[in-house]
PDB file of C-alpha atoms and ligand atoms in Angstrom:
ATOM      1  CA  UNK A   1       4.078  15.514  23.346  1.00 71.00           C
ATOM      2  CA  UNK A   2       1.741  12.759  24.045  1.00 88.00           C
ATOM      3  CA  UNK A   3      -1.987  12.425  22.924  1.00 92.00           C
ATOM      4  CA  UNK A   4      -3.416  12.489  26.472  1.00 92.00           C
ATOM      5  CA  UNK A   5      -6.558  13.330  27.581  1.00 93.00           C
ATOM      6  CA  UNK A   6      -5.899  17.680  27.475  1.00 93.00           C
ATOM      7  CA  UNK A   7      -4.323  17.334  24.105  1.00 92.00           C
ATOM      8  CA  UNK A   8      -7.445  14.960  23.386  1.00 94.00           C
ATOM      9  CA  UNK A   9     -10.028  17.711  24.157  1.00 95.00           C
ATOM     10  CA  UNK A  10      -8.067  20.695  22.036  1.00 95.00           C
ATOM     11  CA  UNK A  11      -7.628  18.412  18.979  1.00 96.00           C
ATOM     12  CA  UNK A  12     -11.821  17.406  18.891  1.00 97.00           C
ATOM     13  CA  UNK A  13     -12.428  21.204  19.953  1.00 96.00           C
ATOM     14  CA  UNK A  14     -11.002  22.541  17.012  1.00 96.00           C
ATOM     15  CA  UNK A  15     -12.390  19.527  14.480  1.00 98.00           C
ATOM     16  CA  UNK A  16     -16.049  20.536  15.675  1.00 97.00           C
ATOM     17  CA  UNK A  17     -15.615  23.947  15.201  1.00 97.00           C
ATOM     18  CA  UNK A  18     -14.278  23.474  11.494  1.00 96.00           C
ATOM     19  CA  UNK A  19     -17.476  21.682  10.996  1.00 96.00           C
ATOM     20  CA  UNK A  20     -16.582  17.743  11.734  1.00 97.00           C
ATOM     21  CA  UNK A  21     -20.072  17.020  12.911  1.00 97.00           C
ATOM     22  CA  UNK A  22     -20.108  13.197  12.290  1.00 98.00           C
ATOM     23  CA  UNK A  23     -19.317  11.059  15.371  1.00 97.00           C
ATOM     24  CA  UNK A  24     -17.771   8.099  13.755  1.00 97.00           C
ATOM     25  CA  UNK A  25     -15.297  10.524  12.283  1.00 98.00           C
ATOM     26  CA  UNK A  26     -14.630  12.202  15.600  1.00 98.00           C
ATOM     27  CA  UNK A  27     -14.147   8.889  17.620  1.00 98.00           C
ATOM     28  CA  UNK A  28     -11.591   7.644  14.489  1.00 98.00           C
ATOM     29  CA  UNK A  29      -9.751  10.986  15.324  1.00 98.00           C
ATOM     30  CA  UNK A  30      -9.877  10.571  18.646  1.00 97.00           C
ATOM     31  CA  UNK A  31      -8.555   6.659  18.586  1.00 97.00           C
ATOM     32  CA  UNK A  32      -5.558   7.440  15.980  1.00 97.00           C
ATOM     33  CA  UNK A  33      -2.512   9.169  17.229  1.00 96.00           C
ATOM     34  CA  UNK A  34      -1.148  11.731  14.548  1.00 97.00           C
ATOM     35  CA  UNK A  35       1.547  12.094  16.948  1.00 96.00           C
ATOM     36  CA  UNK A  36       2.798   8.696  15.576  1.00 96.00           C
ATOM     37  CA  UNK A  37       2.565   9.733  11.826  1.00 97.00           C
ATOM     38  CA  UNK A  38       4.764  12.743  12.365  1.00 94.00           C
ATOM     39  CA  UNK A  39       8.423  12.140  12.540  1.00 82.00           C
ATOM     40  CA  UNK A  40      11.315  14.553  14.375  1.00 82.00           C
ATOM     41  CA  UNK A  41      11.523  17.876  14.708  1.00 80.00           C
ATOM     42  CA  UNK A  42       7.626  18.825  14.448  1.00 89.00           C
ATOM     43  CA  UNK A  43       6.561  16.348  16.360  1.00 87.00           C
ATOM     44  CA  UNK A  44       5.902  18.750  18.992  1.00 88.00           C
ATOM     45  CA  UNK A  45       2.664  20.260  16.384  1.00 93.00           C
ATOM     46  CA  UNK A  46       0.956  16.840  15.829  1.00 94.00           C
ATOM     47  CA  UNK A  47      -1.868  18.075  17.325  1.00 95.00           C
ATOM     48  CA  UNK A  48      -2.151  21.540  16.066  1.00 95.00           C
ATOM     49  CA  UNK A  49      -4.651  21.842  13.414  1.00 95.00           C
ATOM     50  CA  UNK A  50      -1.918  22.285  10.292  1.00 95.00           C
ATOM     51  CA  UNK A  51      -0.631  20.759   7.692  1.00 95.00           C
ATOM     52  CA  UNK A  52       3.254  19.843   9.052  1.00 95.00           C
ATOM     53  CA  UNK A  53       5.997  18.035   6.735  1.00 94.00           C
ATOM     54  CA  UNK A  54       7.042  14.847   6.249  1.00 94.00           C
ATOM     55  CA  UNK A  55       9.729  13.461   4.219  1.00 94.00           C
ATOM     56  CA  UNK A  56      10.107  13.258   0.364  1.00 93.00           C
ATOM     57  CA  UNK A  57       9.151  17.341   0.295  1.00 92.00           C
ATOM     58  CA  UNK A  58       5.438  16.371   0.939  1.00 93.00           C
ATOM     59  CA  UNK A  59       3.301  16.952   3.945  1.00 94.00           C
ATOM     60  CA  UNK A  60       0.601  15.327   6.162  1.00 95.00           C
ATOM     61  CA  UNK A  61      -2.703  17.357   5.798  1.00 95.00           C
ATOM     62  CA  UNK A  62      -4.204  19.526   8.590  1.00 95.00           C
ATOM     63  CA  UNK A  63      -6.846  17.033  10.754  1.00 98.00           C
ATOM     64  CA  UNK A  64      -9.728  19.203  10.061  1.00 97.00           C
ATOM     65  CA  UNK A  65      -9.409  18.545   6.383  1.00 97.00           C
ATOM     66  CA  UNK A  66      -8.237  15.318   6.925  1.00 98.00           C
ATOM     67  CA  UNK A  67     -11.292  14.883   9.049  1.00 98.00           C
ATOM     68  CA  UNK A  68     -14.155  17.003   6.919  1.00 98.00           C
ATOM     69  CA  UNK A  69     -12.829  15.008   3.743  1.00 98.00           C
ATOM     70  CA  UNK A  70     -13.646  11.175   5.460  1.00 98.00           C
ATOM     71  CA  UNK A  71     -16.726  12.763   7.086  1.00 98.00           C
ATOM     72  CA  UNK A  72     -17.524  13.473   2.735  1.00 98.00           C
ATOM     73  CA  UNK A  73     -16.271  10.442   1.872  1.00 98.00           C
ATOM     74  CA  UNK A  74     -19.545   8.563   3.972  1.00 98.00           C
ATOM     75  CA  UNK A  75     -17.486   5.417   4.638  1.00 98.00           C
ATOM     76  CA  UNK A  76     -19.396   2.414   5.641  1.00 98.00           C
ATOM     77  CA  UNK A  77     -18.178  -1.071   7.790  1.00 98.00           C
ATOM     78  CA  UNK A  78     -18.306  -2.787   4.498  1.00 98.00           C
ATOM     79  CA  UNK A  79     -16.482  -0.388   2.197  1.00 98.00           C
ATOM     80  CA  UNK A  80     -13.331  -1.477   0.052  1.00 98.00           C
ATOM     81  CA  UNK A  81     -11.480   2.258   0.250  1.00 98.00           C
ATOM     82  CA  UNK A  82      -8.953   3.024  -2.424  1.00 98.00           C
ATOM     83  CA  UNK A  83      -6.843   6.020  -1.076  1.00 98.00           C
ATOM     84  CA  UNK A  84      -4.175   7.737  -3.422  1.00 98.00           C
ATOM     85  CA  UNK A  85      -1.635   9.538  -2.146  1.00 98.00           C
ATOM     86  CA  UNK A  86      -0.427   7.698   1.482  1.00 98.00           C
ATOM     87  CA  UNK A  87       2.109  10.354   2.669  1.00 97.00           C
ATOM     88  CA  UNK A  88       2.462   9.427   6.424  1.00 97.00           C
ATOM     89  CA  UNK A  89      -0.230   7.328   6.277  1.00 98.00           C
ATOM     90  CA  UNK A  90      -2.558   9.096   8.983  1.00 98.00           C
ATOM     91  CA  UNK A  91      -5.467   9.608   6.623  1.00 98.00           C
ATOM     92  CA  UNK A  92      -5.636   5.730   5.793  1.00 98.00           C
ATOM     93  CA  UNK A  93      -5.068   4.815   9.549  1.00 98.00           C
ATOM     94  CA  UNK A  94      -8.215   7.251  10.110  1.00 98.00           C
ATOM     95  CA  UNK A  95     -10.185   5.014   7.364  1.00 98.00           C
ATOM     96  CA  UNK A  96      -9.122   2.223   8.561  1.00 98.00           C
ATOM     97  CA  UNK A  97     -11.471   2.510  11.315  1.00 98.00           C
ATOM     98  CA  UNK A  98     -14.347   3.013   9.548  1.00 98.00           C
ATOM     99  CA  UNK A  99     -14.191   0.611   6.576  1.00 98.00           C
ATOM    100  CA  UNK A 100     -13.988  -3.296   6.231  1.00 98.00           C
ATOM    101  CA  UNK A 101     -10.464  -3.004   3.936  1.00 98.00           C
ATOM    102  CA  UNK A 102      -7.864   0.030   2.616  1.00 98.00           C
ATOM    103  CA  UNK A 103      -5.998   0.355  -0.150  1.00 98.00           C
ATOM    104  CA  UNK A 104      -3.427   2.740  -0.114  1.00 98.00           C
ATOM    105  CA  UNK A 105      -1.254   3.848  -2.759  1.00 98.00           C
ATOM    106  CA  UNK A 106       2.311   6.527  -2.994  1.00 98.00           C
ATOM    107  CA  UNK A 107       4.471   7.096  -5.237  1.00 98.00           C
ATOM    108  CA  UNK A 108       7.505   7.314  -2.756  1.00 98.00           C
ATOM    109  CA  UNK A 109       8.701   3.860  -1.644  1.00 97.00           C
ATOM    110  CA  UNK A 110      10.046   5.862   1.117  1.00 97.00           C
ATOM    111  CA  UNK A 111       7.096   6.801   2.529  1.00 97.00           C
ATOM    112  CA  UNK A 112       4.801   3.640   1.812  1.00 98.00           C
ATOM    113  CA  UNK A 113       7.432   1.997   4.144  1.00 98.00           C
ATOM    114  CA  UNK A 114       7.391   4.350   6.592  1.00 97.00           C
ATOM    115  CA  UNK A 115       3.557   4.391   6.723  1.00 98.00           C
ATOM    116  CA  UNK A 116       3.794   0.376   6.937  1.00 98.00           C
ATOM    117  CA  UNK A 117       5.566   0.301  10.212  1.00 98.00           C
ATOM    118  CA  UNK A 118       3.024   2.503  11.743  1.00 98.00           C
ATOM    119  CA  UNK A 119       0.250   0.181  10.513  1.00 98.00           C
ATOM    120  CA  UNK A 120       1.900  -2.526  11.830  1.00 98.00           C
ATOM    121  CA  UNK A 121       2.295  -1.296  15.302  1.00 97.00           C
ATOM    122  CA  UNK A 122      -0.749  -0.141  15.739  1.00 97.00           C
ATOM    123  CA  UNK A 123      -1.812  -3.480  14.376  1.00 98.00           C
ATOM    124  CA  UNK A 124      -4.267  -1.654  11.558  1.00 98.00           C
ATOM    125  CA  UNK A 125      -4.809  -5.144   9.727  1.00 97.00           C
ATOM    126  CA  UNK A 126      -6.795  -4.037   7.162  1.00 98.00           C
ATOM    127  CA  UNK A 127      -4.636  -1.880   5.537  1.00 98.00           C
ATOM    128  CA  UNK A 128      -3.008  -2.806   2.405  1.00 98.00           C
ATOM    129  CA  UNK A 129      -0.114  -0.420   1.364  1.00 98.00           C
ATOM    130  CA  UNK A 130       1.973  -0.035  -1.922  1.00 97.00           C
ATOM    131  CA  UNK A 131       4.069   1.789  -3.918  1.00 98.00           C
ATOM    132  CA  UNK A 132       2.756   3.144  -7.059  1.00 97.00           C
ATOM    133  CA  UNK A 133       1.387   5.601  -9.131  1.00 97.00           C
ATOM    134  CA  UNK A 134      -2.079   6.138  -8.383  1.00 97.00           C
ATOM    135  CA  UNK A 135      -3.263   8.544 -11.398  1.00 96.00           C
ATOM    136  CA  UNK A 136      -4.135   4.406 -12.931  1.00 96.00           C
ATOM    137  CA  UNK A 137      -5.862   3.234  -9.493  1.00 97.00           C
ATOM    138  CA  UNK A 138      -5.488  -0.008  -8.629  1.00 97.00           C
ATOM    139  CA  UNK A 139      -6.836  -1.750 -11.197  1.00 97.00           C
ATOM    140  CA  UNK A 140      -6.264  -5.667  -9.516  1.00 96.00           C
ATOM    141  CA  UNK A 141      -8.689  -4.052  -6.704  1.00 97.00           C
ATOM    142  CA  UNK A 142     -11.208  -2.595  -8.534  1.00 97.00           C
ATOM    143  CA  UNK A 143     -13.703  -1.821  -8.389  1.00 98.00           C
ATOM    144  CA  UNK A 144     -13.764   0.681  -5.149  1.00 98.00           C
ATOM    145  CA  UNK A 145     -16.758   1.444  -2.882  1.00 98.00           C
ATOM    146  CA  UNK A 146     -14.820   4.667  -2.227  1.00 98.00           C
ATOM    147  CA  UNK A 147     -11.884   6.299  -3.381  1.00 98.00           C
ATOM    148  CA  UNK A 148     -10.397   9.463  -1.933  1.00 98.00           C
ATOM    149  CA  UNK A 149      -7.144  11.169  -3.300  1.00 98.00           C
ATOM    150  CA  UNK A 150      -5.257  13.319  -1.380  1.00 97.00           C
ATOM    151  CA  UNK A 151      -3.016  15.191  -3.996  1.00 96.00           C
ATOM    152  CA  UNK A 152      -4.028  17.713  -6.655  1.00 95.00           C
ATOM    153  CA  UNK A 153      -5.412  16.572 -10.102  1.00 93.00           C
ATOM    154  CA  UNK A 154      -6.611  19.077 -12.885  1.00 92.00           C
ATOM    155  CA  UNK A 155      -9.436  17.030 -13.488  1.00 93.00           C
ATOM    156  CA  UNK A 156     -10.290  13.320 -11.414  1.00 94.00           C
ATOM    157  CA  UNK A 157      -8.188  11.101 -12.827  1.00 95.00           C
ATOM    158  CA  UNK A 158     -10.358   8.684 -15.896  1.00 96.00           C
ATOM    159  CA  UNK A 159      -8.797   5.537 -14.687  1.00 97.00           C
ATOM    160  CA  UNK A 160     -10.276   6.332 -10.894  1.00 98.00           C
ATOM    161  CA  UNK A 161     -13.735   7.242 -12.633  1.00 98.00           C
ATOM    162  CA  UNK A 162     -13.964   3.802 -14.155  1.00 98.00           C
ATOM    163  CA  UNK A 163     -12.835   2.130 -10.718  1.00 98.00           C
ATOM    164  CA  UNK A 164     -15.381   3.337  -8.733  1.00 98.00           C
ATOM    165  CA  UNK A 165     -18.865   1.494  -8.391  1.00 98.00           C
ATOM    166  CA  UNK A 166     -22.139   2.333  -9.291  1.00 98.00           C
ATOM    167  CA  UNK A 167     -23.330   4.513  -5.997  1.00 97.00           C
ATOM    168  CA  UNK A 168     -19.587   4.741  -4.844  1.00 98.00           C
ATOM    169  CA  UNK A 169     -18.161   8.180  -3.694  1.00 98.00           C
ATOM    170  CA  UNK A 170     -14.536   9.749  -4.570  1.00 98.00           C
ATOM    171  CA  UNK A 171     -13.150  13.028  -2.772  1.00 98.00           C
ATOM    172  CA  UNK A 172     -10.957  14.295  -4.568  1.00 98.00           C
ATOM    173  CA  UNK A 173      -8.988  18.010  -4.668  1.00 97.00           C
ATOM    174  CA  UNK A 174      -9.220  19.819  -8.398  1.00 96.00           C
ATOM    175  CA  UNK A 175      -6.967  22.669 -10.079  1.00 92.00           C
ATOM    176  CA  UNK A 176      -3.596  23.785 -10.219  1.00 81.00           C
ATOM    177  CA  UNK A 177      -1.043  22.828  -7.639  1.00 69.00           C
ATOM    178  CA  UNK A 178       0.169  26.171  -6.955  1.00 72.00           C
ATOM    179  CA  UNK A 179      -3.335  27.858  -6.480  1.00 80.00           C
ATOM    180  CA  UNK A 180      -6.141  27.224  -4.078  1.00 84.00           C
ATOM    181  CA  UNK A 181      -7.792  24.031  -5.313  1.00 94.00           C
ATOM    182  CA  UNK A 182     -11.457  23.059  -4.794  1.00 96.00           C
ATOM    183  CA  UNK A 183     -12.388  19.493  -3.742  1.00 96.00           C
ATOM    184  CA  UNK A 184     -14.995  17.816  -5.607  1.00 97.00           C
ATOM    185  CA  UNK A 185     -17.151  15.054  -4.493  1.00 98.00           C
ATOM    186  CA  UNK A 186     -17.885  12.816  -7.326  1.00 98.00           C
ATOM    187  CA  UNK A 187     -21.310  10.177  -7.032  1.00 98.00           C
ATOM    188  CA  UNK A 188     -21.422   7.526  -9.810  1.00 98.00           C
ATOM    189  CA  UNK A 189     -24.541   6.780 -11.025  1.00 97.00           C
ATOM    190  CA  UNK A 190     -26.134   3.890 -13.499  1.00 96.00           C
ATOM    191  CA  UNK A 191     -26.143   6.940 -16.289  1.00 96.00           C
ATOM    192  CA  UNK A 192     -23.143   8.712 -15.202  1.00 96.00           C
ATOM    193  CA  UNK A 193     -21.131  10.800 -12.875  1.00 98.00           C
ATOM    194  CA  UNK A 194     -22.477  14.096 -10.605  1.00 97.00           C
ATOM    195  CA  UNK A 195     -20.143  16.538  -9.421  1.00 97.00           C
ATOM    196  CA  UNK A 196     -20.207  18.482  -5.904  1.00 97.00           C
ATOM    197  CA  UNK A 197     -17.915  21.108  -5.072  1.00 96.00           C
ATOM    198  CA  UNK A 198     -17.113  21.125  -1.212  1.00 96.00           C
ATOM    199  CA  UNK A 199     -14.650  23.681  -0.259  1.00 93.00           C
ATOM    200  CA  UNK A 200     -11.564  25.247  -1.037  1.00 93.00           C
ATOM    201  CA  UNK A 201      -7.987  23.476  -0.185  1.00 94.00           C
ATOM    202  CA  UNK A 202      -4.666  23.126  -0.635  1.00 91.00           C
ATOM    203  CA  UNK A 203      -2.731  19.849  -1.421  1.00 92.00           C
ATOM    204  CA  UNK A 204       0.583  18.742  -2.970  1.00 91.00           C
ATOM    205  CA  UNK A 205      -0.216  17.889  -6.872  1.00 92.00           C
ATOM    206  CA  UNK A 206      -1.240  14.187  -8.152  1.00 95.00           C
ATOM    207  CA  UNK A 207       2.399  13.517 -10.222  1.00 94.00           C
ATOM    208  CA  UNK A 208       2.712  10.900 -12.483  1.00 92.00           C
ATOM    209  CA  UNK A 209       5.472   8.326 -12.536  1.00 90.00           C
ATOM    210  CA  UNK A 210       7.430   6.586  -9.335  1.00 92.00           C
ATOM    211  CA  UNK A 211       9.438   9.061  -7.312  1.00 90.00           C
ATOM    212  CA  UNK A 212      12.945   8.205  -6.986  1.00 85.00           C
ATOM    213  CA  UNK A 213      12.679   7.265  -2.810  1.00 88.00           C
TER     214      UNK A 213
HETATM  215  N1  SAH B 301      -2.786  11.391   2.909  1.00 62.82           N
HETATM  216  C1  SAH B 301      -1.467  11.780   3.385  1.00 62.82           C
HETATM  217  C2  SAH B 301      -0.997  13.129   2.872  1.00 62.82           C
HETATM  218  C3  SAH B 301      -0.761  13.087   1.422  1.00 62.82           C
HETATM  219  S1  SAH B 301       0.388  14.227   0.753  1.00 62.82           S
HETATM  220  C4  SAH B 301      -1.392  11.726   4.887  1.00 62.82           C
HETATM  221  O1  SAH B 301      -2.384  11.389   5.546  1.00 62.82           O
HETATM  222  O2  SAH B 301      -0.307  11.981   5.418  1.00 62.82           O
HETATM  223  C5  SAH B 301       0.186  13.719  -0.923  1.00 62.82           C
HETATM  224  C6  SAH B 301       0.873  12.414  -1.275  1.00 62.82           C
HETATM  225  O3  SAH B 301       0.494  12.091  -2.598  1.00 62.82           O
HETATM  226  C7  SAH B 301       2.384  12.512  -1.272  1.00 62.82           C
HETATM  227  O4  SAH B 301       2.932  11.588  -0.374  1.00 62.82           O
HETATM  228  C8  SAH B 301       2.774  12.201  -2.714  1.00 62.82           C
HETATM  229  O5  SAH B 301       3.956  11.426  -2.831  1.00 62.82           O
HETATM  230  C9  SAH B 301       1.571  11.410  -3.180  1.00 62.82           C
HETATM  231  N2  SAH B 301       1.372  11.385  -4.635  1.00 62.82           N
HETATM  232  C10 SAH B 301       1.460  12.393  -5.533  1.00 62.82           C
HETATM  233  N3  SAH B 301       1.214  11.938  -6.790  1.00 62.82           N
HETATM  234  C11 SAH B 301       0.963  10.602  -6.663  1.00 62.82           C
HETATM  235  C12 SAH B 301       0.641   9.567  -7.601  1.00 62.82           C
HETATM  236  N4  SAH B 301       0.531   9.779  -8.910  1.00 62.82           N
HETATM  237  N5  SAH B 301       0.452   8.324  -7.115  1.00 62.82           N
HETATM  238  C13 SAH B 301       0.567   8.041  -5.807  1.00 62.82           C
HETATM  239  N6  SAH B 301       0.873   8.977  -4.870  1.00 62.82           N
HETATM  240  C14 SAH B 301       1.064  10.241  -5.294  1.00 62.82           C
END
């Protein structure tokens, strides 16, 4: 399958009608082929709107959620974007062309060097990629304009709280792994933190601790 200009049409059809309204985010999804993100046999999805798998028994999420959570996220040209939870690396190639630098964190070497040698191809610069456990940020990078996780926490991780700035955003999905999860928005303020829920989801849980590839 390639990403030509039919497939092009069906993938932004079905974005807009989940409610990706923001044209930034649509021309990032348009410019970034998830084709190159998915590996093998499903391959011939990439540009279905589901979530498919990737190695290390994880998965790359479905665009429209990859797409409605940067649309939440508000990313500006000047943002330093701390992402937890790299997987394939699609949903930091999408904010890479929206912010001025990405930080991108997995637990699974495996993956963070798979994810690299898509960056580099596609020559996304400003992408910084490593492996570690991001339930403690990235505390050498701190703090964060914007932080968005893409794996399951019970509550947002304290150490991601204290990295973000003062009128910096996180996205992040809250509950238990095995039941439908809501993700939160969290706003930091001089005084403190305010909480929106956005909408139900589904995502892999935030485990602590290296993986073992
Ligand atoms: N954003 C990815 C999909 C993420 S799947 C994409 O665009 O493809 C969730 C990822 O979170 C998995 O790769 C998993 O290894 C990672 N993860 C889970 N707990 C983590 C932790 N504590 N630190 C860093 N990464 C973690």
């Amino acid at each position: 399958m390639s990403f030509d200009a039919e497939a092009k049409m069906q993938f932004l059809f079905a974005l807009r009608s989940k409610g990706v309204t923001d044209t930034v985010v649509l021309n990032a999804m348009e410019k970034v082929d998830r084709g190159l993100f998915v590996q093998g046999y499903f391959n011939d999805r990439a540009y279905e709107d589901t979530p498919l798998p990737i190695p290390c028994g994880q998965t790359i999420s479905q665009p429209s959620v990859v797409a409605l959570m940067t649309q939440a996220l508000d990313v500006g040209p000047r943002d330093k974007v701390l992402e937890v939870g790299t997987g394939s690396g699609y949903q930091a190639a999408i904010l890479s062309q929206l912010a001025r630098r990405v930080y991108t964190v997995d637990r699974h070497k495996r993956l963070v060097q798979a994810a690299r040698a898509v960056f580099d191809a596609l020559e996304l610069s400003n992408i910084t990629a490593f492996t570690s456990d991001g339930s403690h940020g990235l505390p050498d990078q701190a703090p964060f304009d914007r932080i968005i996780v893409t794996a399951a926490a019970e509550d947002p991780p304290g150490p991601l709280l204290a990295q973000l700035k003062i009128g910096g955003i996180m996205v992040v999905p809250v509950g238990q792994s095995d039941t439908v999860q809501q993700l939160i928005r969290v706003t930091r303020h001089e005084d403190g933190f305010d909480y929106d829920e956005l909408r139900p989801v589904r995502f892999v849980p935030l485990v602590e601790g290296l993986g073992k590839d």
